[in-house]
mmCIF file of C-alpha atoms and ligand atoms in Angstrom:
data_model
loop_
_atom_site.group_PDB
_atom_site.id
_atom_site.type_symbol
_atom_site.label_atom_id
_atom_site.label_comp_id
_atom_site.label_asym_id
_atom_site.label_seq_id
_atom_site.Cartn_x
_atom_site.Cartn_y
_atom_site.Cartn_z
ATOM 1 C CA UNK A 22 -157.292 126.051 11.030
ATOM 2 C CA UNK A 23 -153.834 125.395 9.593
ATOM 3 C CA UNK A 24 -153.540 121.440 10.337
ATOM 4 C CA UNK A 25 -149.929 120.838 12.691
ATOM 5 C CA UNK A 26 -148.066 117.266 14.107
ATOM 6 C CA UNK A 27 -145.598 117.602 17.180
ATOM 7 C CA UNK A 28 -144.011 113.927 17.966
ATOM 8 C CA UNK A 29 -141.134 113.222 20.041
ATOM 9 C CA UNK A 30 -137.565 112.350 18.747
ATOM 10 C CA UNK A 31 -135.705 111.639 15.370
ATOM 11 C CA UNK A 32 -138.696 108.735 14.244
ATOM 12 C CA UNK A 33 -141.173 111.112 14.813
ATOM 13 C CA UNK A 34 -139.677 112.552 11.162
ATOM 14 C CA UNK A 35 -141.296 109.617 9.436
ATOM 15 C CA UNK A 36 -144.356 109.003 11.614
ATOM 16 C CA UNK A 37 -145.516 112.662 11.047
ATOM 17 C CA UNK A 38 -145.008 112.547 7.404
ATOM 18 C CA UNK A 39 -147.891 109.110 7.645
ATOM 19 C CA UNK A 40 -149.918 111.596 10.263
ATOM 20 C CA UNK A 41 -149.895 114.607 7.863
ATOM 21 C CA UNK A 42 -151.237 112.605 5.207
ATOM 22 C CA UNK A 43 -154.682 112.142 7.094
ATOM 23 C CA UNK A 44 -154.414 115.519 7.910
ATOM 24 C CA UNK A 45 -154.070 117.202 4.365
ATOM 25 C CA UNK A 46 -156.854 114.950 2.840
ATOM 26 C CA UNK A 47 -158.833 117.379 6.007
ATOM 27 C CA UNK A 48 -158.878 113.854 7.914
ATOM 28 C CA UNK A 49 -158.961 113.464 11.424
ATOM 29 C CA UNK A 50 -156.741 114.853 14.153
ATOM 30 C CA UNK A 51 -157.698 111.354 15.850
ATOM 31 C CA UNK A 52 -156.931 109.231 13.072
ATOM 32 C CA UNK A 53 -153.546 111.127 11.857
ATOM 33 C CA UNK A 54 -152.279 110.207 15.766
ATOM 34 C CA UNK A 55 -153.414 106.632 15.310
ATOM 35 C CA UNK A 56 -151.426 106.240 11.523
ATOM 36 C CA UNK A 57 -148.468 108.157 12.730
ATOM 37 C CA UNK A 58 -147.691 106.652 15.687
ATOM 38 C CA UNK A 59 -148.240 103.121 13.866
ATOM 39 C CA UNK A 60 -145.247 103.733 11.939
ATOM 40 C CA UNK A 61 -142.760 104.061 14.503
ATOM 41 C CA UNK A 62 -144.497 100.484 15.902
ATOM 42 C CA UNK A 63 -143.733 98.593 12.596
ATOM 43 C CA UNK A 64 -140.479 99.674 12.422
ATOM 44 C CA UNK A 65 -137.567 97.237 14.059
ATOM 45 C CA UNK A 66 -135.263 99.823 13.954
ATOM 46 C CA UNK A 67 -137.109 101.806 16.471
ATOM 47 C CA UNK A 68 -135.999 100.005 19.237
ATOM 48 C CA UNK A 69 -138.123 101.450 21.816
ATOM 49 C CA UNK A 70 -141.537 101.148 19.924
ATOM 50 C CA UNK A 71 -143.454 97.817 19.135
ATOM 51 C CA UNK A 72 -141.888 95.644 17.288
ATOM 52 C CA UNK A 73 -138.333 95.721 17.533
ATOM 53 C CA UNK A 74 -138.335 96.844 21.284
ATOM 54 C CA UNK A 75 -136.139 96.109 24.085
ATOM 55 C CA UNK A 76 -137.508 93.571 26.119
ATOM 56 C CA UNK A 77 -137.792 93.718 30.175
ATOM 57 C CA UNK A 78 -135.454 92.369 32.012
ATOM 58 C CA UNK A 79 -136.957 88.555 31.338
ATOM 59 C CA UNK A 80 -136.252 89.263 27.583
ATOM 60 C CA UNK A 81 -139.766 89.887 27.054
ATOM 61 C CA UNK A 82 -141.310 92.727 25.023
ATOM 62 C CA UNK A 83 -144.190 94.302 26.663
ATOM 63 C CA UNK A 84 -145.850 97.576 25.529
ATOM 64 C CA UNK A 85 -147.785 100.353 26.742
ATOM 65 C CA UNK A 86 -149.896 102.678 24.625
ATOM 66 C CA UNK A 87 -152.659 105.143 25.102
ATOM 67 C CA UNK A 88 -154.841 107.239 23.071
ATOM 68 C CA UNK A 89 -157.178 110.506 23.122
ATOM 69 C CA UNK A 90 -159.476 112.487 20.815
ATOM 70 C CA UNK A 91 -161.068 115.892 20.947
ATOM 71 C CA UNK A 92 -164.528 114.239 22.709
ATOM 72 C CA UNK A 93 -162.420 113.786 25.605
ATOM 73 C CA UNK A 94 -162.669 110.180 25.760
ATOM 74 C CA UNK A 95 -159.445 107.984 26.289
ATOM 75 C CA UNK A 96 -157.928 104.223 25.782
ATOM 76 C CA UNK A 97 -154.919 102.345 26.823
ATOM 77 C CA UNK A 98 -153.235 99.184 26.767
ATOM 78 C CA UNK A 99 -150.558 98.128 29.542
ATOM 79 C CA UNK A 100 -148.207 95.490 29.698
ATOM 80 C CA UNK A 101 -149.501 94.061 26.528
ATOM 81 C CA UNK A 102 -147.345 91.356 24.899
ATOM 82 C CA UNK A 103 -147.616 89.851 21.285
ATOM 83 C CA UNK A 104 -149.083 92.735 19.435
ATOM 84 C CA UNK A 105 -147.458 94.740 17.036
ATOM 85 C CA UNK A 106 -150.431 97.387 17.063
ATOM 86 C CA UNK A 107 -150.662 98.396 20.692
ATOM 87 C CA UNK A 108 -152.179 102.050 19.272
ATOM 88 C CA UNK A 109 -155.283 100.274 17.555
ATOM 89 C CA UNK A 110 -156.025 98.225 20.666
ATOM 90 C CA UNK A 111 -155.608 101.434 23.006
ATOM 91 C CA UNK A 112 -158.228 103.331 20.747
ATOM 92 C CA UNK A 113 -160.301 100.073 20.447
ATOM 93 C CA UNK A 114 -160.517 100.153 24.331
ATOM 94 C CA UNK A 115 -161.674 103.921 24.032
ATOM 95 C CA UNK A 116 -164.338 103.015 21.178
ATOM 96 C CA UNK A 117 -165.756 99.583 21.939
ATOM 97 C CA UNK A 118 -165.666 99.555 25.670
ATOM 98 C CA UNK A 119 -167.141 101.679 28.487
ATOM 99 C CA UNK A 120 -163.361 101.544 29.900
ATOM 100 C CA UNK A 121 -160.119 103.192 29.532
ATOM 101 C CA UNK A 122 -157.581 100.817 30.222
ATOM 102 C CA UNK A 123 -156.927 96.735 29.938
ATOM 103 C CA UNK A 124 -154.005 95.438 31.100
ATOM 104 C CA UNK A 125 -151.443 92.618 30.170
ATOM 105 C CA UNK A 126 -153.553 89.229 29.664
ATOM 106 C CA UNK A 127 -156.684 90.723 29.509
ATOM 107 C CA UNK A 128 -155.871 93.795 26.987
ATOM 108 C CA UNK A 129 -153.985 90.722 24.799
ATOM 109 C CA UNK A 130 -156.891 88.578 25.343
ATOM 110 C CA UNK A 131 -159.293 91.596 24.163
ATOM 111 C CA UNK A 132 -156.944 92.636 21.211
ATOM 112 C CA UNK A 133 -157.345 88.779 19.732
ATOM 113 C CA UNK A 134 -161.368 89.043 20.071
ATOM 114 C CA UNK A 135 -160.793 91.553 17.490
ATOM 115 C CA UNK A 136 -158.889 90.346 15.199
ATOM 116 C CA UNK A 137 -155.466 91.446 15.932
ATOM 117 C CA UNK A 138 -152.863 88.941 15.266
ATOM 118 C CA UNK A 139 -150.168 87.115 17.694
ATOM 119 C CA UNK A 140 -146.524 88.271 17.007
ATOM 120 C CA UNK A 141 -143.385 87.401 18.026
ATOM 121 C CA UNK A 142 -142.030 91.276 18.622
ATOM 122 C CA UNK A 143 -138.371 90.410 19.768
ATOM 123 C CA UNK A 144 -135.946 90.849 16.692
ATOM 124 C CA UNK A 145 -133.084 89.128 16.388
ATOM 125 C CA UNK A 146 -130.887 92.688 16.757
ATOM 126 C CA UNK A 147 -133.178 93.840 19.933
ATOM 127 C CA UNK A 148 -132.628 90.101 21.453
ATOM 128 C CA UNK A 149 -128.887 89.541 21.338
ATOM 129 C CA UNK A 150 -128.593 93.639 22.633
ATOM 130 C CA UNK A 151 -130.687 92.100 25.899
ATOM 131 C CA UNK A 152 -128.188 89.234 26.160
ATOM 132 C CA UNK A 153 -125.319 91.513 26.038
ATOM 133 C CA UNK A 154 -127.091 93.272 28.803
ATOM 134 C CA UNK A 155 -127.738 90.389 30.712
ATOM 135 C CA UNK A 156 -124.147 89.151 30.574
ATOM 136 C CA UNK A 157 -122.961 92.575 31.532
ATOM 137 C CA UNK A 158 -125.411 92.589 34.602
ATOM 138 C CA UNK A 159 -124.181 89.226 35.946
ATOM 139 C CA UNK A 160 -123.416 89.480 39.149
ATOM 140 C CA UNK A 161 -124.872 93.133 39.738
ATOM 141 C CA UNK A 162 -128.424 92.163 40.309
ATOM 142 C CA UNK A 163 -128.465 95.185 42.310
ATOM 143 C CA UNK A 164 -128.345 98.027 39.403
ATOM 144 C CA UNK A 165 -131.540 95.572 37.878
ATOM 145 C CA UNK A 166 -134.558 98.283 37.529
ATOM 146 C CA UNK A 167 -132.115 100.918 37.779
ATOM 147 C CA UNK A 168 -130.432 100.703 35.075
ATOM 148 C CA UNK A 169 -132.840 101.893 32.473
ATOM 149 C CA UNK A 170 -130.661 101.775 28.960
ATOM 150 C CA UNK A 171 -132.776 104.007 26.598
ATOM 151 C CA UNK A 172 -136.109 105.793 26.099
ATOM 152 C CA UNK A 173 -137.609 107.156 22.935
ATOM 153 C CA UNK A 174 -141.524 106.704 22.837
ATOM 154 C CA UNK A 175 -143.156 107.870 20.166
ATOM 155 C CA UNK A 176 -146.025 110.608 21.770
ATOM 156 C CA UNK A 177 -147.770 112.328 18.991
ATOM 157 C CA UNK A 178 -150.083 115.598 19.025
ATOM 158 C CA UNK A 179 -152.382 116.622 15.958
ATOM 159 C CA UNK A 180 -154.889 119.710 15.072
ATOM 160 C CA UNK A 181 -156.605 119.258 12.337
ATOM 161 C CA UNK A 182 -158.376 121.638 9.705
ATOM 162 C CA UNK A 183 -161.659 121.404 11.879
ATOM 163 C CA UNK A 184 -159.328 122.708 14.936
ATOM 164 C CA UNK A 185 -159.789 119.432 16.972
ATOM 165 C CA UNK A 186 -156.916 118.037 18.894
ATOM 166 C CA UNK A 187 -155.456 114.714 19.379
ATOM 167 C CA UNK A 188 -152.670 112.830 21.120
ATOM 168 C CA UNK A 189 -150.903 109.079 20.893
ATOM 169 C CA UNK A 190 -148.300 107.579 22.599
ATOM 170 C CA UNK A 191 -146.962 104.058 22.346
ATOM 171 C CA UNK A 192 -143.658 102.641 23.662
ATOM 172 C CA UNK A 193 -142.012 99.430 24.366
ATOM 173 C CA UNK A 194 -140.684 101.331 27.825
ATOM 174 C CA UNK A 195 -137.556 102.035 29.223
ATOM 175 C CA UNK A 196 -135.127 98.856 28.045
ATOM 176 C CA UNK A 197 -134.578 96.019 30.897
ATOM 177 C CA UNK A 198 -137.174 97.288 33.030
ATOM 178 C CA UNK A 199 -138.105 95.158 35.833
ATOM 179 C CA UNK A 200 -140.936 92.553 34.632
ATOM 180 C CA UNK A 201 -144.020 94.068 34.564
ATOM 181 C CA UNK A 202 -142.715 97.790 35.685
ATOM 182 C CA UNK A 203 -145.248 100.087 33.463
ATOM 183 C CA UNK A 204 -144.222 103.904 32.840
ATOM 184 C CA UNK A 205 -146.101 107.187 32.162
ATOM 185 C CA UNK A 206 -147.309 106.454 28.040
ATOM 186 C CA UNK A 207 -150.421 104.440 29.044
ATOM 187 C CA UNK A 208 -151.181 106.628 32.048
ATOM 188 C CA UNK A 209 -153.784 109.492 30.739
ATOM 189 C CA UNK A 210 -152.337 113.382 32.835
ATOM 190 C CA UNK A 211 -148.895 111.173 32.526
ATOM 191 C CA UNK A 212 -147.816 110.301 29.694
ATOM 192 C CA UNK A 213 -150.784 112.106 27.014
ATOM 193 C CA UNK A 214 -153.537 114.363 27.883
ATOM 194 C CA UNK A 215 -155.605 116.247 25.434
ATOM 195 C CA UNK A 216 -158.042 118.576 26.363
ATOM 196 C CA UNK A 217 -159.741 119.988 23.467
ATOM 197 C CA UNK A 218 -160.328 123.199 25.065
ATOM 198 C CA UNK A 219 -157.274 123.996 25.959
ATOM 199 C CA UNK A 220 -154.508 121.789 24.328
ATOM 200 C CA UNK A 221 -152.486 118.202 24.595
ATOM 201 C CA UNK A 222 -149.480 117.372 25.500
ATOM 202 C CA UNK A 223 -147.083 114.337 25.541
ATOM 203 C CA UNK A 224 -144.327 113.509 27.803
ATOM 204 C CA UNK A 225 -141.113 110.757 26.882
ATOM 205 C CA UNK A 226 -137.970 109.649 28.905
ATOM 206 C CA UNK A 227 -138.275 108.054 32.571
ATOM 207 C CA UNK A 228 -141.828 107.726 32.803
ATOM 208 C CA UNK A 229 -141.203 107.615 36.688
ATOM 209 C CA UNK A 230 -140.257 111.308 36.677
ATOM 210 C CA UNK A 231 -142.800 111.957 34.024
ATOM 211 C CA UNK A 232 -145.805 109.890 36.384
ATOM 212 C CA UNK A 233 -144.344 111.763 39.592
ATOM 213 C CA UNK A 234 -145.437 114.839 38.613
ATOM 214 C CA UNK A 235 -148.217 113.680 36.074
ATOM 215 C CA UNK A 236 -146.249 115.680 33.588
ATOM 216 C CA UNK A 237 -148.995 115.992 30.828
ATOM 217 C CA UNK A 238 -152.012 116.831 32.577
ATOM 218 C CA UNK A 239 -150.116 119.342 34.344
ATOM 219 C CA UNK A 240 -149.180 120.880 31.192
ATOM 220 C CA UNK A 241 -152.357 121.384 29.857
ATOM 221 C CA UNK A 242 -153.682 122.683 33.355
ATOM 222 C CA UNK A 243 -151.040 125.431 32.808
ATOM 223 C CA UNK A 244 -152.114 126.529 29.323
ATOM 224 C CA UNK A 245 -155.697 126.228 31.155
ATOM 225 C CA UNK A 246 -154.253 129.156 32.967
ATOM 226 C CA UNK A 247 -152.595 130.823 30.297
ATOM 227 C CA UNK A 248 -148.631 129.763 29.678
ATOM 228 C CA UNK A 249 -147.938 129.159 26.201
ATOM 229 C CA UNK A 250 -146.989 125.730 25.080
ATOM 230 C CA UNK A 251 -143.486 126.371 25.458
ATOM 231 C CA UNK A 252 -143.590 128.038 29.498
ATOM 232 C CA UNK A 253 -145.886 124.882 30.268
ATOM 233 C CA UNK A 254 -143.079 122.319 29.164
ATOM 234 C CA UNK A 255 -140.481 124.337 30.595
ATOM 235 C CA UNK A 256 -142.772 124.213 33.689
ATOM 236 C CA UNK A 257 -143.097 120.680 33.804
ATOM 237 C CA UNK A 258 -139.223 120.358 33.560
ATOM 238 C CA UNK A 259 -139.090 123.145 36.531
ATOM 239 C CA UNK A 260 -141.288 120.833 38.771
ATOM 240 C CA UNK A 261 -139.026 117.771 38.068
ATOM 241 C CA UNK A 262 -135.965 119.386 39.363
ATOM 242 C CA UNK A 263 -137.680 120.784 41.910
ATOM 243 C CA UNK A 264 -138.404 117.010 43.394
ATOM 244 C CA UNK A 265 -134.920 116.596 42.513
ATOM 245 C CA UNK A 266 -133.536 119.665 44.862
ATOM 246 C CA UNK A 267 -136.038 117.944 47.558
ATOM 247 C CA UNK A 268 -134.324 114.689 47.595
ATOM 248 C CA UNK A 269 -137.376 113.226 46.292
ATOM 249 C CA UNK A 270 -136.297 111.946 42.562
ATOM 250 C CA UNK A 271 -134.715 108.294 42.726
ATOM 251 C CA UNK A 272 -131.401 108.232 40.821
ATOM 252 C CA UNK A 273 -131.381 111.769 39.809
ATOM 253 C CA UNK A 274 -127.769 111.560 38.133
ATOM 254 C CA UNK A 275 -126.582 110.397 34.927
ATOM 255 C CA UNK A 276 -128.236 110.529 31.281
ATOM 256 C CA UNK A 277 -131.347 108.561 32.539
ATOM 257 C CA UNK A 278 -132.078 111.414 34.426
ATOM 258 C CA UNK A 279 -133.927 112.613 31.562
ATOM 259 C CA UNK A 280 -137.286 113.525 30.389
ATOM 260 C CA UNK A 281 -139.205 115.870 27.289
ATOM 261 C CA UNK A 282 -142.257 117.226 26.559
ATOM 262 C CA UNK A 283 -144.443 118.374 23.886
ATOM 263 C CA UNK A 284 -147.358 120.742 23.890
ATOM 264 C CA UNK A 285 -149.965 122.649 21.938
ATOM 265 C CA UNK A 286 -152.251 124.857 22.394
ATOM 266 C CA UNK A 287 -156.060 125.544 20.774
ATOM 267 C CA UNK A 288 -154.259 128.331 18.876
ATOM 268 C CA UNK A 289 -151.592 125.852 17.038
ATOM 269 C CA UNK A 290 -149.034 127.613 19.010
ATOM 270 C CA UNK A 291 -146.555 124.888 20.315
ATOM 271 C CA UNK A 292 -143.854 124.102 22.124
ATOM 272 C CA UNK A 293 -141.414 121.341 23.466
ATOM 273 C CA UNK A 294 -138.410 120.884 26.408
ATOM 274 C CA UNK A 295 -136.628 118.451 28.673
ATOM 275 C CA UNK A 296 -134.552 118.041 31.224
ATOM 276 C CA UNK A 297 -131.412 117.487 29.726
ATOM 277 C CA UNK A 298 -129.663 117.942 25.704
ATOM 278 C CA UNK A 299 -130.526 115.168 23.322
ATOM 279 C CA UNK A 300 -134.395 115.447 23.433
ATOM 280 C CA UNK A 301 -135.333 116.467 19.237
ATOM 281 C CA UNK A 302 -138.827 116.778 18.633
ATOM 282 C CA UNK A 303 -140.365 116.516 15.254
ATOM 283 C CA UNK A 304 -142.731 119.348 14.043
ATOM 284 C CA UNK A 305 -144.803 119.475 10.702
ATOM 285 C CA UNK A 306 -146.499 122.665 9.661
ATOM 286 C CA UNK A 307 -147.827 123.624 6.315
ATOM 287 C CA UNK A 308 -146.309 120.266 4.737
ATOM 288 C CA UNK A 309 -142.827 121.540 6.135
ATOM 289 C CA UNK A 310 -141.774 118.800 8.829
ATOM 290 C CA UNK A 311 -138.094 119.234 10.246
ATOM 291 C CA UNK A 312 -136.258 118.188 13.799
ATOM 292 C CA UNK A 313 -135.625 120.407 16.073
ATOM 293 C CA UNK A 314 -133.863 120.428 19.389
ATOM 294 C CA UNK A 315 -135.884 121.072 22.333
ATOM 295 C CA UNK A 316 -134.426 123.367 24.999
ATOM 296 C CA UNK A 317 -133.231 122.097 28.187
ATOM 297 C CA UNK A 318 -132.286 122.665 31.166
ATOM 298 C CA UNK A 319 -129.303 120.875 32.460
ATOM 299 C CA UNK A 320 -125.705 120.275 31.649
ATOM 300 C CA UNK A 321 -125.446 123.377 29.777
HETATM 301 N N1 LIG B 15 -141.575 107.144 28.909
HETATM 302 C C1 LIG B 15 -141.363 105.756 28.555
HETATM 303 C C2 LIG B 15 -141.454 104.894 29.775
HETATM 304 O O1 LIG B 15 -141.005 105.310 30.817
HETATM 305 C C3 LIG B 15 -140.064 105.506 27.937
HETATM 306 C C4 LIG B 15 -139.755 106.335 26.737
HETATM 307 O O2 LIG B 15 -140.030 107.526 26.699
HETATM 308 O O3 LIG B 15 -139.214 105.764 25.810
HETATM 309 O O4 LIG B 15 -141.914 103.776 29.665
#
């Protein structure tokens, strides 16, 4: 099979180019996720990933990451603090332990077992934008939890030459969330599924929306049934706004009122859309890896 990456947004540029690597060497769909992803966690500029991200509303960082391969096993970490890695613990979880999830001061406690180090994750740039926040919000505890300043996970799919299928996603969360909130990326049929099957698919933006509707399993139910990559996404945005006609979305205005999704399929067909503009998604085929705007939905 001819090896592909999907990631979401403009970093997903940089953390395909470290997943097609594996790939091209005929590595591992599994182990291209895990490298790829890891880039957009080292880098401060990312300011939703790892180190570097926003903090919670408390002005601490706390991160969420989950993992799956083509055996159909999982791992996750949630509300983990202190390590730069989240990815490698998530996939540790899967590999070492009979479960797929630790949380907070367990998953950190389990993460320095095995070697991973302590870190302080709050940069100086990411720490003085959460003071200007906090300054702004004085006085308007209200809007706290509400409003959620940016989202750009990092949720990454990979076939390899073998044909198997991968996902990873790792995130920081939305910025200034309510301490100890945790969004869709963990969440396996949220945030990642992979079914190797079928297909995997990612989901980024308000995790909320993305967890109401348990965005990624349902996409890879509908290529179950047939849709192509691209009619599942656009299916999972249609079910969204369908809550939203229903009254049932909280907060359903504004550019927060956002959420995207990538897909593929067994056949390396692919596909990608959200909610509203802005949502670029990152695809590498045959060595060729360019951004490209997903469709959308709203605000023509
Ligand atoms: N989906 C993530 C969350 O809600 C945020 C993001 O996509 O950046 O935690």
């Amino acid at each position: 099979m001819e090896p592909i990456v999907i990631s979401t947004w403009k970093h997903g540029l940089a953390a395909n180019e470290a997943a097609w690597k594996v790939l091209a060497r005929g590595g591992k769909s599994l182990d291209a996720v895990e490298e790829g992803v890891k880039v957009s966690e080292a880098d401060p500029n990312v300011i939703n990933v790892g180190y570097g991200g926003l903090p919670d509303a408390t002005g601490k960082v706390t991160l969420d990451a989950s993992i799956m391969g083509p055996d159909g096993l999982a791992g996750s970490v949630v509300f983990l603090e202190h390590i730069k890695h989240p990815i490698s613990v998530a996939r540790l979880v899967m590999e070492k332990t009979e479960h797929v999830m630790l949380a907070g001061e367990g998953a950190l406690a389990f993460a320095l077992e095995n070697g991973f180090q302590k870190e302080d994750l709050l940069t100086p740039r990411s720490r003085e934008r959460w003071l200007r926040w906090r300054e702004d919000m004085e006085g308007d505890e209200d809007r706290l939890g509400i409003l959620m300043e940016s989202h750009d996970t990092i949720g990454m799919l990979a076939m390899d030459k073998k044909g198997d299928l991968a996902g990873a996603c790792t995130t920081s969360g939305v910025a200034y969330k309510v301490r100890g909130r945790v969004g869709d990326t963990p969440i396996i049929g949220a945030g990642l599924f992979v079914d190797n099957e079928v297909g995997a698919a990612a989901g980024t933006g308000r995790g909320e929306l993305i967890l109401q509707i348990c965005g990624s399993f349902f996409i890879v139910e509908k290529m179950r049934e047939g849709a192509s990559p691209q009619a599942a996404c656009e299916a999972a945005v249609h079910r969204i706004l369908k809550l939203r006609e229903k009254g049932q979305i909280k907060n359903p205005e504004g550019p927060t009122f956002q959420a995207g999704f990538v897909a593929v399929n067994k056949k390396g067909e692919y596909g990608a859309a959200s909610i509203q503009k802005g949502f670029p998604h990152a695809l590498c085929v045959n060595g060729k890896n360019d951004l490209i705007e997903s469709k959308y939905f709203l605000n023509d």
